[in-house]
PDB file of C-alpha atoms in Angstrom:
ATOM      1  CA  MET A  24      10.835  10.104  -7.829  1.00  0.00           C
ATOM      2  CA  ALA A  25      10.135  13.361  -9.583  1.00  0.00           C
ATOM      3  CA  GLY A  26       8.437  13.209 -12.939  1.00  0.00           C
ATOM      4  CA  GLU A  27       6.708   9.867 -12.448  1.00  0.00           C
ATOM      5  CA  THR A  28       3.055   9.489 -13.341  1.00  0.00           C
ATOM      6  CA  ILE A  29       1.073   8.634 -10.201  1.00  0.00           C
ATOM      7  CA  LEU A  30      -2.246   6.894 -10.757  1.00  0.00           C
ATOM      8  CA  THR A  31      -5.074   5.810  -8.463  1.00  0.00           C
ATOM      9  CA  ILE A  32      -7.426   3.166  -9.832  1.00  0.00           C
ATOM     10  CA  ILE A  33     -10.569   1.649  -8.339  1.00  0.00           C
ATOM     11  CA  GLY A  34     -11.930  -1.568  -9.758  1.00  0.00           C
ATOM     12  CA  ASN A  35     -12.294  -5.325  -9.452  1.00  0.00           C
ATOM     13  CA  LEU A  36      -9.603  -7.993  -9.743  1.00  0.00           C
ATOM     14  CA  THR A  37     -10.084 -10.091 -12.873  1.00  0.00           C
ATOM     15  CA  ALA A  38      -8.293 -13.119 -11.367  1.00  0.00           C
ATOM     16  CA  ASP A  39      -6.452 -14.193  -8.231  1.00  0.00           C
ATOM     17  CA  PRO A  40      -3.049 -12.488  -7.868  1.00  0.00           C
ATOM     18  CA  GLU A  41      -0.145 -14.553  -9.282  1.00  0.00           C
ATOM     19  CA  LEU A  42       2.775 -14.705  -6.842  1.00  0.00           C
ATOM     20  CA  ARG A  43       6.233 -15.624  -8.127  1.00  0.00           C
ATOM     21  CA  THR A  44       9.856 -15.149  -7.153  1.00  0.00           C
ATOM     22  CA  THR A  45      12.549 -13.522  -9.278  1.00  0.00           C
ATOM     23  CA  GLY A  46      15.973 -15.092  -9.789  1.00  0.00           C
ATOM     24  CA  ASP A  47      17.438 -13.182  -6.830  1.00  0.00           C
ATOM     25  CA  GLY A  48      14.628 -14.320  -4.488  1.00  0.00           C
ATOM     26  CA  THR A  49      12.496 -11.155  -4.565  1.00  0.00           C
ATOM     27  CA  ALA A  50       8.748 -11.763  -4.349  1.00  0.00           C
ATOM     28  CA  VAL A  51       6.517 -10.165  -6.981  1.00  0.00           C
ATOM     29  CA  VAL A  52       2.789 -10.469  -7.550  1.00  0.00           C
ATOM     30  CA  ASN A  53       0.922  -9.642 -10.757  1.00  0.00           C
ATOM     31  CA  PHE A  54      -2.784  -8.989 -11.166  1.00  0.00           C
ATOM     32  CA  THR A  55      -5.208  -7.039 -13.332  1.00  0.00           C
ATOM     33  CA  ILE A  56      -7.738  -4.481 -12.127  1.00  0.00           C
ATOM     34  CA  ALA A  57     -10.813  -3.883 -14.293  1.00  0.00           C
ATOM     35  CA  SER A  58     -12.152  -0.361 -13.828  1.00  0.00           C
ATOM     36  CA  THR A  59     -15.499   0.341 -15.467  1.00  0.00           C
ATOM     37  CA  PRO A  60     -16.883   3.893 -15.405  1.00  0.00           C
ATOM     38  CA  ARG A  61     -20.626   4.236 -14.813  1.00  0.00           C
ATOM     39  CA  THR A  62     -22.756   7.214 -15.793  1.00  0.00           C
ATOM     40  CA  TYR A  63     -26.375   7.959 -15.098  1.00  0.00           C
ATOM     41  CA  ASN A  64     -28.504   8.448 -18.200  1.00  0.00           C
ATOM     42  CA  ARG A  65     -31.269  10.925 -17.338  1.00  0.00           C
ATOM     43  CA  ASN A  66     -33.229  10.036 -20.471  1.00  0.00           C
ATOM     44  CA  THR A  67     -33.601   6.358 -19.533  1.00  0.00           C
ATOM     45  CA  ASN A  68     -33.237   6.859 -15.749  1.00  0.00           C
ATOM     46  CA  GLN A  69     -30.663   4.047 -15.631  1.00  0.00           C
ATOM     47  CA  TRP A  70     -26.974   3.602 -14.926  1.00  0.00           C
ATOM     48  CA  GLU A  71     -24.874   2.703 -17.978  1.00  0.00           C
ATOM     49  CA  ASP A  72     -21.439   1.076 -18.019  1.00  0.00           C
ATOM     50  CA  GLY A  73     -18.692   2.653 -20.095  1.00  0.00           C
ATOM     51  CA  ASN A  74     -15.675   0.928 -21.649  1.00  0.00           C
ATOM     52  CA  ALA A  75     -13.659  -1.037 -19.091  1.00  0.00           C
ATOM     53  CA  LEU A  76      -9.997  -0.228 -18.477  1.00  0.00           C
ATOM     54  CA  PHE A  77      -7.907  -3.318 -17.711  1.00  0.00           C
ATOM     55  CA  MET A  78      -4.814  -2.166 -15.808  1.00  0.00           C
ATOM     56  CA  ARG A  79      -2.043  -4.711 -15.335  1.00  0.00           C
ATOM     57  CA  CYS A  80      -0.429  -4.249 -11.896  1.00  0.00           C
ATOM     58  CA  SER A  81       2.582  -5.553 -10.010  1.00  0.00           C
ATOM     59  CA  ALA A  82       3.612  -5.320  -6.364  1.00  0.00           C
ATOM     60  CA  TRP A  83       6.989  -6.264  -4.902  1.00  0.00           C
ATOM     61  CA  ARG A  84       8.547  -7.728  -1.744  1.00  0.00           C
ATOM     62  CA  ASP A  85       6.370  -7.762   1.427  1.00  0.00           C
ATOM     63  CA  MET A  86       3.461  -6.139  -0.379  1.00  0.00           C
ATOM     64  CA  ALA A  87       3.541  -8.998  -2.905  1.00  0.00           C
ATOM     65  CA  ASP A  88       3.049 -11.524  -0.098  1.00  0.00           C
ATOM     66  CA  HIS A  89       0.302  -9.393   1.455  1.00  0.00           C
ATOM     67  CA  CYS A  90      -1.553  -9.084  -1.866  1.00  0.00           C
ATOM     68  CA  ALA A  91      -1.316 -12.818  -2.576  1.00  0.00           C
ATOM     69  CA  SER A  92      -2.713 -13.728   0.835  1.00  0.00           C
ATOM     70  CA  SER A  93      -5.366 -10.973   1.039  1.00  0.00           C
ATOM     71  CA  LEU A  94      -6.755 -10.371  -2.452  1.00  0.00           C
ATOM     72  CA  SER A  95      -8.845 -12.639  -4.667  1.00  0.00           C
ATOM     73  CA  LYS A  96     -10.753 -12.622  -7.940  1.00  0.00           C
ATOM     74  CA  GLY A  97     -13.690 -10.219  -8.023  1.00  0.00           C
ATOM     75  CA  MET A  98     -12.582  -8.199  -5.004  1.00  0.00           C
ATOM     76  CA  ARG A  99     -13.049  -4.441  -5.359  1.00  0.00           C
ATOM     77  CA  VAL A 100      -9.778  -2.644  -4.586  1.00  0.00           C
ATOM     78  CA  ILE A 101      -8.271   0.829  -4.527  1.00  0.00           C
ATOM     79  CA  ALA A 102      -4.674   0.886  -5.795  1.00  0.00           C
ATOM     80  CA  GLN A 103      -2.195   3.728  -6.113  1.00  0.00           C
ATOM     81  CA  GLY A 104       1.148   3.539  -7.789  1.00  0.00           C
ATOM     82  CA  ARG A 105       3.499   4.635 -10.536  1.00  0.00           C
ATOM     83  CA  LEU A 106       2.525   4.164 -14.147  1.00  0.00           C
ATOM     84  CA  GLN A 107       5.426   2.617 -16.064  1.00  0.00           C
ATOM     85  CA  GLN A 108       6.033   1.590 -19.648  1.00  0.00           C
ATOM     86  CA  ARG A 109       8.334  -1.220 -20.723  1.00  0.00           C
ATOM     87  CA  SER A 110       9.206  -2.820 -24.024  1.00  0.00           C
ATOM     88  CA  TYR A 111      10.082  -6.428 -24.740  1.00  0.00           C
ATOM     89  CA  THR A 112      10.455  -8.891 -27.590  1.00  0.00           C
ATOM     90  CA  ALA A 113       7.666 -11.472 -27.788  1.00  0.00           C
ATOM     91  CA  ASN A 114       8.189 -15.155 -28.606  1.00  0.00           C
ATOM     92  CA  ASP A 115       7.196 -14.497 -32.217  1.00  0.00           C
ATOM     93  CA  GLY A 116       9.995 -11.906 -32.522  1.00  0.00           C
ATOM     94  CA  SER A 117       7.768  -8.837 -32.543  1.00  0.00           C
ATOM     95  CA  ASN A 118       8.563  -5.846 -30.347  1.00  0.00           C
ATOM     96  CA  ARG A 119       5.840  -5.024 -27.835  1.00  0.00           C
ATOM     97  CA  THR A 120       5.249  -2.251 -25.345  1.00  0.00           C
ATOM     98  CA  VAL A 121       3.103  -2.517 -22.230  1.00  0.00           C
ATOM     99  CA  VAL A 122       1.963   0.038 -19.671  1.00  0.00           C
ATOM    100  CA  GLU A 123       1.503  -1.233 -16.121  1.00  0.00           C
ATOM    101  CA  LEU A 124       1.063   0.069 -12.606  1.00  0.00           C
ATOM    102  CA  THR A 125       3.765  -0.572 -10.013  1.00  0.00           C
ATOM    103  CA  VAL A 126       1.623  -0.555  -6.874  1.00  0.00           C
ATOM    104  CA  ASP A 127       2.752   1.493  -3.875  1.00  0.00           C
ATOM    105  CA  GLU A 128      -0.501   1.211  -1.871  1.00  0.00           C
ATOM    106  CA  ILE A 129      -3.490  -1.106  -2.221  1.00  0.00           C
ATOM    107  CA  GLY A 130      -6.473  -2.067  -0.141  1.00  0.00           C
ATOM    108  CA  PRO A 131     -10.026  -3.347  -0.362  1.00  0.00           C
ATOM    109  CA  SER A 132     -12.789  -0.894  -1.198  1.00  0.00           C
ATOM    110  CA  LEU A 133     -15.314  -0.693   1.629  1.00  0.00           C
ATOM    111  CA  ARG A 134     -18.065   0.779  -0.531  1.00  0.00           C
ATOM    112  CA  TYR A 135     -19.875  -2.548  -0.993  1.00  0.00           C
ATOM    113  CA  ALA A 136     -18.077  -4.795   1.495  1.00  0.00           C
ATOM    114  CA  THR A 137     -16.418  -4.967   4.895  1.00  0.00           C
ATOM    115  CA  ALA A 138     -12.878  -6.035   5.684  1.00  0.00           C
ATOM    116  CA  GLN A 139     -10.876  -7.099   8.684  1.00  0.00           C
ATOM    117  CA  VAL A 140      -7.253  -5.969   8.754  1.00  0.00           C
ATOM    118  CA  THR A 141      -4.517  -7.981  10.432  1.00  0.00           C
ATOM    119  CA  LYS A 142      -1.299  -6.073  11.050  1.00  0.00           C
ATOM    120  CA  ARG A 143       2.016  -7.898  10.787  1.00  0.00           C
ATOM    121  CA  ASN A 144       3.914  -8.071  14.054  1.00  0.00           C
ATOM    122  CA  ARG A 145       7.225  -6.352  14.564  1.00  0.00           C
ATOM    123  CA  ASN A 146       9.999  -7.880  16.593  1.00  0.00           C
ATOM    124  CA  GLY A 147      11.141  -6.342  19.896  1.00  0.00           C
ATOM    125  CA  ASN A 148      13.485  -3.927  18.102  1.00  0.00           C
ATOM    126  CA  GLY A 149      10.683  -2.354  16.082  1.00  0.00           C
ATOM    127  CA  TYR A 150      11.608  -3.993  12.802  1.00  0.00           C
ATOM    128  CA  TRP A 151       9.587  -6.363  10.672  1.00  0.00           C
ATOM    129  CA  PRO A 152      10.928  -9.918  10.767  1.00  0.00           C
ATOM    130  CA  GLY A 153      13.884 -10.103   8.406  1.00  0.00           C
ATOM    131  CA  GLN A 154      14.818  -6.411   8.700  1.00  0.00           C
ATOM    132  CA  SER A 155      17.945  -5.259  10.435  1.00  0.00           C
ATOM    133  CA  GLY A 156      19.414  -1.996  11.591  1.00  0.00           C
ATOM    134  CA  THR A 157      19.355   0.130  14.683  1.00  0.00           C
ATOM    135  CA  ASN A 158      16.656   2.282  16.187  1.00  0.00           C
ATOM    136  CA  ASN A 159      15.325   3.214  19.584  1.00  0.00           C
ATOM    137  CA  TYR A 160      11.869   1.677  19.308  1.00  0.00           C
ATOM    138  CA  GLN A 161      10.906  -0.022  22.548  1.00  0.00           C
ATOM    139  CA  GLY A 162       7.529  -1.504  21.711  1.00  0.00           C
ATOM    140  CA  GLY A 163       4.996   1.248  22.454  1.00  0.00           C
ATOM    141  CA  ALA A 164       1.633  -0.100  23.570  1.00  0.00           C
ATOM    142  CA  GLY A 165       2.644  -3.747  23.421  1.00  0.00           C
ATOM    143  CA  GLN A 166       4.953  -5.586  21.046  1.00  0.00           C
ATOM    144  CA  ASN A 167       2.192  -5.982  18.437  1.00  0.00           C
ATOM    145  CA  ALA A 168       1.308  -2.279  18.284  1.00  0.00           C
ATOM    146  CA  PRO A 169       2.667   0.001  15.585  1.00  0.00           C
ATOM    147  CA  TRP A 170       4.922   2.889  16.549  1.00  0.00           C
ATOM    148  CA  ASN A 171       2.698   5.404  18.267  1.00  0.00           C
ATOM    149  CA  GLY A 172       5.091   7.622  20.183  1.00  0.00           C
ATOM    150  CA  ALA A 173       4.221   5.914  23.462  1.00  0.00           C
ATOM    151  CA  GLN A 174       7.800   5.036  24.243  1.00  0.00           C
ATOM    152  CA  GLN A 175      11.043   6.064  22.621  1.00  0.00           C
ATOM    153  CA  ASN A 176      14.497   6.290  24.117  1.00  0.00           C
ATOM    154  CA  GLY A 177      13.048   4.989  27.376  1.00  0.00           C
ATOM    155  CA  GLN A 178      10.769   8.029  27.819  1.00  0.00           C
ATOM    156  CA  THR A 179       7.005   7.785  28.011  1.00  0.00           C
ATOM    157  CA  ASN A 180       5.032  10.189  25.845  1.00  0.00           C
ATOM    158  CA  PRO A 181       1.289   9.631  26.403  1.00  0.00           C
ATOM    159  CA  MET A 182      -0.808  10.041  23.289  1.00  0.00           C
ATOM    160  CA  PRO A 183      -3.785  12.464  23.283  1.00  0.00           C
ATOM    161  CA  HIS A 184      -6.285   9.577  23.417  1.00  0.00           C
ATOM    162  CA  ASP A 185      -4.631   8.067  26.505  1.00  0.00           C
ATOM    163  CA  PRO A 186      -7.216   8.371  29.341  1.00  0.00           C
ATOM    164  CA  THR A 187      -4.491   7.882  31.989  1.00  0.00           C
ATOM    165  CA  ALA A 188      -2.514  10.920  30.820  1.00  0.00           C
ATOM    166  CA  PRO A 189      -2.426  13.751  33.371  1.00  0.00           C
ATOM    167  CA  LYS A 190      -4.621  16.721  32.445  1.00  0.00           C
ATOM    168  CA  GLY A 191      -2.734  19.624  30.883  1.00  0.00           C
ATOM    169  CA  SER A 192       0.193  17.454  29.773  1.00  0.00           C
ATOM    170  CA  GLU A 193      -0.681  17.331  26.077  1.00  0.00           C
ATOM    171  CA  PRO A 194       2.226  15.757  24.205  1.00  0.00           C
ATOM    172  CA  ASP A 195       3.885  17.506  21.305  1.00  0.00           C
ATOM    173  CA  PRO A 196       2.937  15.338  18.281  1.00  0.00           C
ATOM    174  CA  TRP A 197       6.087  16.489  16.471  1.00  0.00           C
ATOM    175  CA  GLY A 198       8.344  16.154  19.525  1.00  0.00           C
ATOM    176  CA  ALA A 199       9.157  12.459  19.060  1.00  0.00           C
ATOM    177  CA  MET A 200      10.083  11.046  15.699  1.00  0.00           C
ATOM    178  CA  PRO A 201       9.339   7.453  14.633  1.00  0.00           C
ATOM    179  CA  PRO A 202      12.153   5.029  13.901  1.00  0.00           C
ATOM    180  CA  ALA A 203      14.005   5.622  10.632  1.00  0.00           C
ATOM    181  CA  ASP A 204      12.478   2.523   9.034  1.00  0.00           C
ATOM    182  CA  GLU A 205       8.966   3.927   9.516  1.00  0.00           C
ATOM    183  CA  PHE A 206       9.548   6.317   6.604  1.00  0.00           C
ATOM    184  CA  GLY A 207      11.449   4.006   4.292  1.00  0.00           C
ATOM    185  CA  GLY A 208      14.747   3.323   6.013  1.00  0.00           C
ATOM    186  CA  ASP A 209      17.982   5.110   6.666  1.00  0.00           C
ATOM    187  CA  SER A 210      18.953   7.728   4.138  1.00  0.00           C
ATOM    188  CA  ASP A 211      21.787  10.094   3.457  1.00  0.00           C
ATOM    189  CA  GLU A 212      19.488  13.081   3.761  1.00  0.00           C
ATOM    190  CA  PRO A 213      20.384  15.609   6.457  1.00  0.00           C
ATOM    191  CA  GLU A 214      18.340  15.971   9.607  1.00  0.00           C
ATOM    192  CA  PHE A 215      16.611  19.319  10.057  1.00  0.00           C
TER     193      PHE A 215
END
């Protein structure tokens, strides 16, 4: 949405993510990222830690499940999302305001570690399990592969890295569009 404050934070998780379910069955995970700036002091020839920022974060739906199963205390992560403020009344009756990050993207930092990514499988119609709708996705390079333009509407469009593609038949990368759900679902926006 326009006017929202977008923030990217890099830091370590202070605890394991806490997964819970709202009253309507929506999954949400909460966690805190501690981001500590470091500066090099030329006088002492040492790195010095600054004041830590503890950013409370939340992620919703499928991402909540992914965070709960992938992230753990101490892990260094890179998170991007929308900074939001909310007010509430505490148990003691005082009014309180908190600022937290609603995470849109998150992943492990590979600066000091390695990671192995496991992609969720889509069903034969190109949707994640539990999604519905219509599209023309036919599976691409195997049912477990993400949409890659390899097959849509029954036509084969070899990708540039495909060694079996005939020479001189470079595909138009903008000629085939991914299924509607690839960019967030069906919308009322016009097609151009």
